[in-house]
GROMACS .gro file of C-alpha atoms in nm:
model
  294
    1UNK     CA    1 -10.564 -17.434  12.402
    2UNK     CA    2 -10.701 -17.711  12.237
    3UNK     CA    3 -10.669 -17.809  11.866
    4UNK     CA    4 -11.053 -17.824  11.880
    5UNK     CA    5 -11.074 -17.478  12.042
    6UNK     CA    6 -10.919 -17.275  11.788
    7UNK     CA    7 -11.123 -17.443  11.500
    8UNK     CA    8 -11.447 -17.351  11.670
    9UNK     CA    9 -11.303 -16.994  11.730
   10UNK     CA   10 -11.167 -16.984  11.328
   11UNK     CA   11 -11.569 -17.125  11.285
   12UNK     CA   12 -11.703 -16.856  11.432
   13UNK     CA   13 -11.485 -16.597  11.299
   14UNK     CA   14 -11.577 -16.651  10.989
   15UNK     CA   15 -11.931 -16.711  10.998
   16UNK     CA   16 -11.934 -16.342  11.226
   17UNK     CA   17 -11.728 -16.210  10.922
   18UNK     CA   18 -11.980 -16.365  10.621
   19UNK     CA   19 -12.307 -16.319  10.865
   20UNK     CA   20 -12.346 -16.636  10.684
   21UNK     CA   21 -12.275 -17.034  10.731
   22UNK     CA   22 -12.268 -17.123  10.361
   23UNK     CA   23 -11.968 -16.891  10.293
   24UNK     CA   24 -11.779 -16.925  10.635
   25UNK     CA   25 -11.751 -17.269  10.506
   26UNK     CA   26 -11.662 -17.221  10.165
   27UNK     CA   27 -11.351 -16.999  10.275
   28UNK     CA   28 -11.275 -17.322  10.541
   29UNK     CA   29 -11.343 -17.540  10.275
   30UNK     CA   30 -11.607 -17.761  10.500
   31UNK     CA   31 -11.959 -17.749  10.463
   32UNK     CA   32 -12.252 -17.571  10.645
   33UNK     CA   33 -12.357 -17.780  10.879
   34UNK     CA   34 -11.985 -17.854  11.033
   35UNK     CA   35 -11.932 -17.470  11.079
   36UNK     CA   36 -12.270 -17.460  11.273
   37UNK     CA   37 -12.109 -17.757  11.458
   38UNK     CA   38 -11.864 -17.590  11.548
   39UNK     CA   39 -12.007 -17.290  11.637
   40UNK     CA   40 -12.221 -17.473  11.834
   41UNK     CA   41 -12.045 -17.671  12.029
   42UNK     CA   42 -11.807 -17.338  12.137
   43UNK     CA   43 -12.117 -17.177  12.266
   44UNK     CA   44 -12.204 -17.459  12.435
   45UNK     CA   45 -11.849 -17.489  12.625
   46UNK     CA   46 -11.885 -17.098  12.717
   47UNK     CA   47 -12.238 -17.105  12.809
   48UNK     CA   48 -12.334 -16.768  12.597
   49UNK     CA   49 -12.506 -16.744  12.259
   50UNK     CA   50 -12.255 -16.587  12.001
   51UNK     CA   51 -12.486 -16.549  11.756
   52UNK     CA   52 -12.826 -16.465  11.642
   53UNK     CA   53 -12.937 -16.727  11.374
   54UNK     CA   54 -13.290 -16.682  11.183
   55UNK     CA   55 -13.362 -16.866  10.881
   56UNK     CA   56 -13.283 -16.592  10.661
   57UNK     CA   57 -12.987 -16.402  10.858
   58UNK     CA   58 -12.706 -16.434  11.108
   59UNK     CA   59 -12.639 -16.137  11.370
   60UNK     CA   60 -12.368 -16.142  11.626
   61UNK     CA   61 -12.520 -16.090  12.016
   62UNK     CA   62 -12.329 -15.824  12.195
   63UNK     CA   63 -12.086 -16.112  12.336
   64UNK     CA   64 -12.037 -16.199  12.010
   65UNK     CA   65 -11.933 -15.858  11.907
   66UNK     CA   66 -11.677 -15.822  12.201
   67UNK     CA   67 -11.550 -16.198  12.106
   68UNK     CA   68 -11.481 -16.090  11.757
   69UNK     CA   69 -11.309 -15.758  11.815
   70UNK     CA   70 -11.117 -15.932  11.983
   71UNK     CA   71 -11.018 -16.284  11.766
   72UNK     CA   72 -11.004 -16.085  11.462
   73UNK     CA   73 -10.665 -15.919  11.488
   74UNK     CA   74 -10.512 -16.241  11.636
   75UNK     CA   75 -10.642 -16.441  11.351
   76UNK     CA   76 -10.485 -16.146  11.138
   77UNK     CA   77 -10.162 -16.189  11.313
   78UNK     CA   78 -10.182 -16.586  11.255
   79UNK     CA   79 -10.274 -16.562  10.890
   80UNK     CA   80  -9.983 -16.308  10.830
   81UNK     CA   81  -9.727 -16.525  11.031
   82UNK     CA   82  -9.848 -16.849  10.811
   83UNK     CA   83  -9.768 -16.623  10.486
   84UNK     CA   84  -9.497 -16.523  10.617
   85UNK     CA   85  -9.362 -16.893  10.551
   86UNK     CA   86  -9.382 -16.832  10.217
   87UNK     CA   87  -9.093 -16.632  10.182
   88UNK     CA   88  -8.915 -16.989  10.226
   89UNK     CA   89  -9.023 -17.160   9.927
   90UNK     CA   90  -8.920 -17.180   9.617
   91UNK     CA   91  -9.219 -17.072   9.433
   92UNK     CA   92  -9.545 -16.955   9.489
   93UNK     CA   93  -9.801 -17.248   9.640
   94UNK     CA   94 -10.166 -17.247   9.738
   95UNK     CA   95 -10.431 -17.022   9.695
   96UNK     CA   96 -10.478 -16.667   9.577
   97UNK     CA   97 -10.864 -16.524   9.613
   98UNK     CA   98 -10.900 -16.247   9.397
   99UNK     CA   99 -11.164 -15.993   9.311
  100UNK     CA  100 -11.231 -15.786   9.014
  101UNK     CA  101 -11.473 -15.578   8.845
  102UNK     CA  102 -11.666 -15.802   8.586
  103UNK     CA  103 -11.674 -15.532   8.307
  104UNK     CA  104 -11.303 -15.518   8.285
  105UNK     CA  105 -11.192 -15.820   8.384
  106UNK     CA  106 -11.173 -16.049   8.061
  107UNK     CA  107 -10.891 -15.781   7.894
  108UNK     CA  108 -10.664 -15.682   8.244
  109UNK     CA  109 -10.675 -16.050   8.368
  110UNK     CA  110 -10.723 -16.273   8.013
  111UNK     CA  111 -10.412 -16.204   7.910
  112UNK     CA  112 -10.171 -16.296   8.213
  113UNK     CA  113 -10.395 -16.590   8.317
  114UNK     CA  114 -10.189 -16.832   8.125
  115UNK     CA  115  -9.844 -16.753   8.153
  116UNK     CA  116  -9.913 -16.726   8.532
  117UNK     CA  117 -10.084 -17.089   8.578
  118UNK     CA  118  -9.795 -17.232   8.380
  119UNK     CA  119  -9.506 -17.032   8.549
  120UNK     CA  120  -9.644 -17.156   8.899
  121UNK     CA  121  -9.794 -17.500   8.889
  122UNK     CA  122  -9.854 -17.531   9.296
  123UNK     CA  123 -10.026 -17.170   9.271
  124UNK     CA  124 -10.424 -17.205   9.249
  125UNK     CA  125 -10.637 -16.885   9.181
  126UNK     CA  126 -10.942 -16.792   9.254
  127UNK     CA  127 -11.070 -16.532   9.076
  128UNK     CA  128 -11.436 -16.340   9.104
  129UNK     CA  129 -11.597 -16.063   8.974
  130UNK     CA  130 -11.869 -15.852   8.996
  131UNK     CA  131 -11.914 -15.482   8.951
  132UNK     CA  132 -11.999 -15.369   9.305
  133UNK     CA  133 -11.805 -15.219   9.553
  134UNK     CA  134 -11.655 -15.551   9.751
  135UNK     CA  135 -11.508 -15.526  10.111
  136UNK     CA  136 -11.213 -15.794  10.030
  137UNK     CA  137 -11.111 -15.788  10.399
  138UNK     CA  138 -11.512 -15.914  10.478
  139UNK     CA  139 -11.546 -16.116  10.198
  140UNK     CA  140 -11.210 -16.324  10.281
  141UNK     CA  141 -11.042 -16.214   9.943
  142UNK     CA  142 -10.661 -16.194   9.935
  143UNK     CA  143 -10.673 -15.898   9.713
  144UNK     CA  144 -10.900 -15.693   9.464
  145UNK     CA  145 -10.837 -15.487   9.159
  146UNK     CA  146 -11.001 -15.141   9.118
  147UNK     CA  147 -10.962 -14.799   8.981
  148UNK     CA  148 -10.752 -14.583   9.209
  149UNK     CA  149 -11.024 -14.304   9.285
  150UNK     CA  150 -11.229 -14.608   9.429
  151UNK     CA  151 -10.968 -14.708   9.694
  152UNK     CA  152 -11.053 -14.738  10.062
  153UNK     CA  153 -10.807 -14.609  10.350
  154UNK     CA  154 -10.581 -14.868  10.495
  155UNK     CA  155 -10.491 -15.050  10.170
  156UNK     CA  156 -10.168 -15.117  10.000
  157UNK     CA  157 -10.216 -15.046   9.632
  158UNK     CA  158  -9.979 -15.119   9.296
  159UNK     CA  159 -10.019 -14.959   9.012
  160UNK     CA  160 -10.088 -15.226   8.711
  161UNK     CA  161 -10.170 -15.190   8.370
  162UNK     CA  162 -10.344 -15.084   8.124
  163UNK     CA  163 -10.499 -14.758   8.151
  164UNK     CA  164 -10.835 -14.768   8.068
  165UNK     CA  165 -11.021 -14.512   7.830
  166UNK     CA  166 -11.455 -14.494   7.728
  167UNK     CA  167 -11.585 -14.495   7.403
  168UNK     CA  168 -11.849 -14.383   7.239
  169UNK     CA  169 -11.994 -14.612   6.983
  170UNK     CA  170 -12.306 -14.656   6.740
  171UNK     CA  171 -12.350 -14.857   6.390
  172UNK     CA  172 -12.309 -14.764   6.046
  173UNK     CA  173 -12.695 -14.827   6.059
  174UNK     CA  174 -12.752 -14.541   6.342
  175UNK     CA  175 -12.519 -14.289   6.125
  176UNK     CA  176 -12.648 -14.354   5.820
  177UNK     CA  177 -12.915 -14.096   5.929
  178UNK     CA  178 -12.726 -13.861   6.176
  179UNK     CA  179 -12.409 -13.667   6.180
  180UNK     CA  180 -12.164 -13.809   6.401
  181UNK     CA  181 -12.109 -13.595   6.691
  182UNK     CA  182 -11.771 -13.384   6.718
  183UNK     CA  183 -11.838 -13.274   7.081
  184UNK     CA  184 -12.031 -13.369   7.387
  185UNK     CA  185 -12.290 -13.112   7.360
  186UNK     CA  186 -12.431 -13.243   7.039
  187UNK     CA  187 -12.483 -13.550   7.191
  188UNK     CA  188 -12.865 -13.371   7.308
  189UNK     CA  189 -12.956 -13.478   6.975
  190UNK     CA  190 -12.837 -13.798   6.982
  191UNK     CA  191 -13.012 -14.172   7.118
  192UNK     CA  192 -12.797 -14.244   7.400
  193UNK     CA  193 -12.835 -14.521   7.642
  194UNK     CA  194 -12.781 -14.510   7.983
  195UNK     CA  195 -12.529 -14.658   8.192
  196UNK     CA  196 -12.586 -14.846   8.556
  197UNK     CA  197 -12.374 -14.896   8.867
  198UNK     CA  198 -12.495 -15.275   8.988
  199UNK     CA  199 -12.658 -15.095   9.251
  200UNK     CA  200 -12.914 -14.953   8.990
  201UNK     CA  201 -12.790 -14.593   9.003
  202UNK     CA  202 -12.672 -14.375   8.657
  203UNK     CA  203 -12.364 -14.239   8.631
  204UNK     CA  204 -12.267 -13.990   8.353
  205UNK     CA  205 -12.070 -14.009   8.028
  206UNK     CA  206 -11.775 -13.795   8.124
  207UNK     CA  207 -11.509 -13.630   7.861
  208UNK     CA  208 -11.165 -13.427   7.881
  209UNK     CA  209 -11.030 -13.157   7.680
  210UNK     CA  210 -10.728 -12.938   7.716
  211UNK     CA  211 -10.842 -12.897   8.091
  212UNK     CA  212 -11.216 -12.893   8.052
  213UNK     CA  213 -11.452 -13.178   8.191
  214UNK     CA  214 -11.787 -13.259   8.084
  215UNK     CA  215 -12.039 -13.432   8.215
  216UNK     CA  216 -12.322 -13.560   8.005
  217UNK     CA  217 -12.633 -13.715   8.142
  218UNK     CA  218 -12.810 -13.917   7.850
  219UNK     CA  219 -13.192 -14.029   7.891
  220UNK     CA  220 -13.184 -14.226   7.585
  221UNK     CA  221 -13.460 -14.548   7.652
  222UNK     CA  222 -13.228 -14.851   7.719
  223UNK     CA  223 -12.986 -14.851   8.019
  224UNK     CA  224 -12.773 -15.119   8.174
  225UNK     CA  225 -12.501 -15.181   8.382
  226UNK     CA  226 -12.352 -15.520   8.129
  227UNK     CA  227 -12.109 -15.345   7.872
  228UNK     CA  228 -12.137 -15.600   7.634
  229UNK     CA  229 -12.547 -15.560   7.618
  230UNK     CA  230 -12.490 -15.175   7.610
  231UNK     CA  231 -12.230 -15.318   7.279
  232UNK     CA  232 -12.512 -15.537   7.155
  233UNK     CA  233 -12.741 -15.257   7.150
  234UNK     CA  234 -12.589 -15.026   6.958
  235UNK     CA  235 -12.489 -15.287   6.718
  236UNK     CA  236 -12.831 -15.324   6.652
  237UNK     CA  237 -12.870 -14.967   6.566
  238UNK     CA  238 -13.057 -14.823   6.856
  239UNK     CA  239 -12.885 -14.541   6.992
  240UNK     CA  240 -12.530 -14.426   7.103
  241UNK     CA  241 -12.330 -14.651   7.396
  242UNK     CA  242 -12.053 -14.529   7.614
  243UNK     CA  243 -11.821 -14.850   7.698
  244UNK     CA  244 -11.470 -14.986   7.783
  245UNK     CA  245 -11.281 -14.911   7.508
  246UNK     CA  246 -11.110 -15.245   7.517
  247UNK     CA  247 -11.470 -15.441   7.492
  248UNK     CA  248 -11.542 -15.226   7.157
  249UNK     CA  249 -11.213 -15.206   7.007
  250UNK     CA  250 -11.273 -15.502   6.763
  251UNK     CA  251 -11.576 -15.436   6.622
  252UNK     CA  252 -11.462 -15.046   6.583
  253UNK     CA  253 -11.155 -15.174   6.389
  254UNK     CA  254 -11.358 -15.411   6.188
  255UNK     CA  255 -11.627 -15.133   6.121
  256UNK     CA  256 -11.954 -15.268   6.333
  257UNK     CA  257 -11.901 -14.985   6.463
  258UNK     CA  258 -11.779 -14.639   6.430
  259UNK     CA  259 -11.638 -14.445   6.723
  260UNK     CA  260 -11.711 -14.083   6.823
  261UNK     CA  261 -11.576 -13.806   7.056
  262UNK     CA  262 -11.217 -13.995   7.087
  263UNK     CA  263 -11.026 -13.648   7.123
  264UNK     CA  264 -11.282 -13.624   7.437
  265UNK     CA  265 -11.185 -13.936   7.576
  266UNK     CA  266 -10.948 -13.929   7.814
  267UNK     CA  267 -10.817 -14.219   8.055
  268UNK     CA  268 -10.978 -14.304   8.309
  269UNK     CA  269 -10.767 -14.351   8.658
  270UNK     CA  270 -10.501 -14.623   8.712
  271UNK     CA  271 -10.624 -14.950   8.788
  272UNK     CA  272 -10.452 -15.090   9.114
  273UNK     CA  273 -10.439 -15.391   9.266
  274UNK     CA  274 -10.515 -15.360   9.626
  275UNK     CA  275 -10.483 -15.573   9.970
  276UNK     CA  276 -10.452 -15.480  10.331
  277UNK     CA  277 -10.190 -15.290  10.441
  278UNK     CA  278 -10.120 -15.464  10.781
  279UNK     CA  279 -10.127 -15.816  10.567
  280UNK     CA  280  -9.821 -16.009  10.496
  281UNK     CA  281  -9.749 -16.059  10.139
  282UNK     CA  282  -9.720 -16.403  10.049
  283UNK     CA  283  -9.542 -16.571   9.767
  284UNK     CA  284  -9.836 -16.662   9.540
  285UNK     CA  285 -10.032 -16.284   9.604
  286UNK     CA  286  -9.644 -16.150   9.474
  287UNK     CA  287  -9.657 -16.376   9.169
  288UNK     CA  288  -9.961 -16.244   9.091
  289UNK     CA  289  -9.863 -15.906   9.143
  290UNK     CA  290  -9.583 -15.886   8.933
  291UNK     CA  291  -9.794 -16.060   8.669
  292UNK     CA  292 -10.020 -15.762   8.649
  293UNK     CA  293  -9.744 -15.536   8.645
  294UNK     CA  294  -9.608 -15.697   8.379
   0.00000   0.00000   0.00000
């Protein structure tokens, strides 16, 4: 097969992975308009439209569905074999695309950032993060950091640190008119705010107690899925907040604000880091690994 073959092939597995041109490129690090090149021209050589294109969307034809299923565990086996030469360097080199949740991400990754970069100059990270559910494998990540009761089958996952706990936070201000609340249930006559998933749905405050759960559902008028506007909020005296500990933890030990319910707050799940089980492990995803461990 020709050089140019398999670059039109890796074109259009990665545009049929994105269902988009801008990002196949960005993970070939070309632009647009040479993946649609590509693409192009290997349609043309086959005779048979791969893909649907509209302004707005990309769709694979059934031929392009069949050619996929196909590519995509060769291309799996190629990638794996090219990490696999790794294993003969002496440090970790290239790049390392990693996903995390935004909400957590400045304490579990802040603080190993550094010594990492400096420990392995030929290692380059990529690092982004948002708080919806990402498909890494779809989304061309090498691996993605989530808590363990979120895990998909068919991933490797290693425990890191730390365990993460909730709080439940308000100002001086906000108790200067209102008992603080000892236990979940008092909470009813409490402001609370509400907190989002990015895909716009609530999700409860939850609390542990010598075996007992409960769930608390708050309708207070404010509700967001950004921790730090949920932070900003209360500091302003407007109701109750229920956030990463670790994003509240200063301004609780300074006194901005005063925590409730901690006996009720129990940690949350371990945090893993997480990559395809059937992918090769190469020497910059293990730096990074044992980083987080670390």
């Amino acid at each position: 097969m020709r050089t140019t073959d398999l670059s039109e092939l890796a074109a259009f597995d990665a545009v049929a992975r994105h269902k988009s041109f801008k990002r196949a490129g960005e993970e070939r690090g070309v632009t647009a308009s040479a993946i649609s090149h590509a693409v192009s021209n290997l349609e043309s050589r086959v005779g048979i439209r791969l893909l649907n294109r509209t302004t707005r969307s990309v769709s694979l034809t059934d031929a392009g569905a069949m050619l996929l299923s196909r590519l995509a565990p060769a291309f799996g086996d190629i990638g794996s074999a090219m990490d696999g030469l790794n294993q003969f360097r002496d440090s970790p080199f290239g790049k390392v695309r990693l996903n995390a949740p935004s909400s957590i991400a400045p304490f579990i990754l802040g603080p190993v950032l550094g010594p990492l970069i400096a420990s392995h100059p030929n290692l380059e990270l990529e690092i982004v993060t948002t708080d919806r559910l990402v498909d890494i494998v779809e989304e061309g990540f090498d691996a993605g950091i989530r808590l363990g009761e979120s895990l998909r089958d068919g991933m490797t996952a290693v425990r890191i640190k730390p365990r993460l706990r909730f709080a439940v936070v308000g100002s001086p201000a906000y108790f200067a008119a209102r008992p603080v609340p000892r236990t979940p249930t008092e909470l009813k006559a409490h402001i609370c705010f509400q907190n989002l998933y990015p895909s716009g749905m609530r999700y409860a405050w939850e609390f542990k107690k010598d075996g007992r759960t409960v769930e608390f559902q708050p309708t207070g008028p404010f509700s967001s899925d950004d921790h730090d506007l949920l932070i900003r909020a209360a500091l302003a005296g407007g109701g109750l907040a229920y956030v990463w500990e670790n994003r509240a933890e200063t301004l609780i030990r300074d006194g901005a604000l005063i925590r409730c319910l901690d006996p009720w707050c129990a940690p949350e799940d371990w945090l893993y880091l997480y990559y395809p089980a059937r992918k090769y492990i190469s020497a910059g995803l293990r730096a990074v690994i044992e980083a987080m461990r670390a």
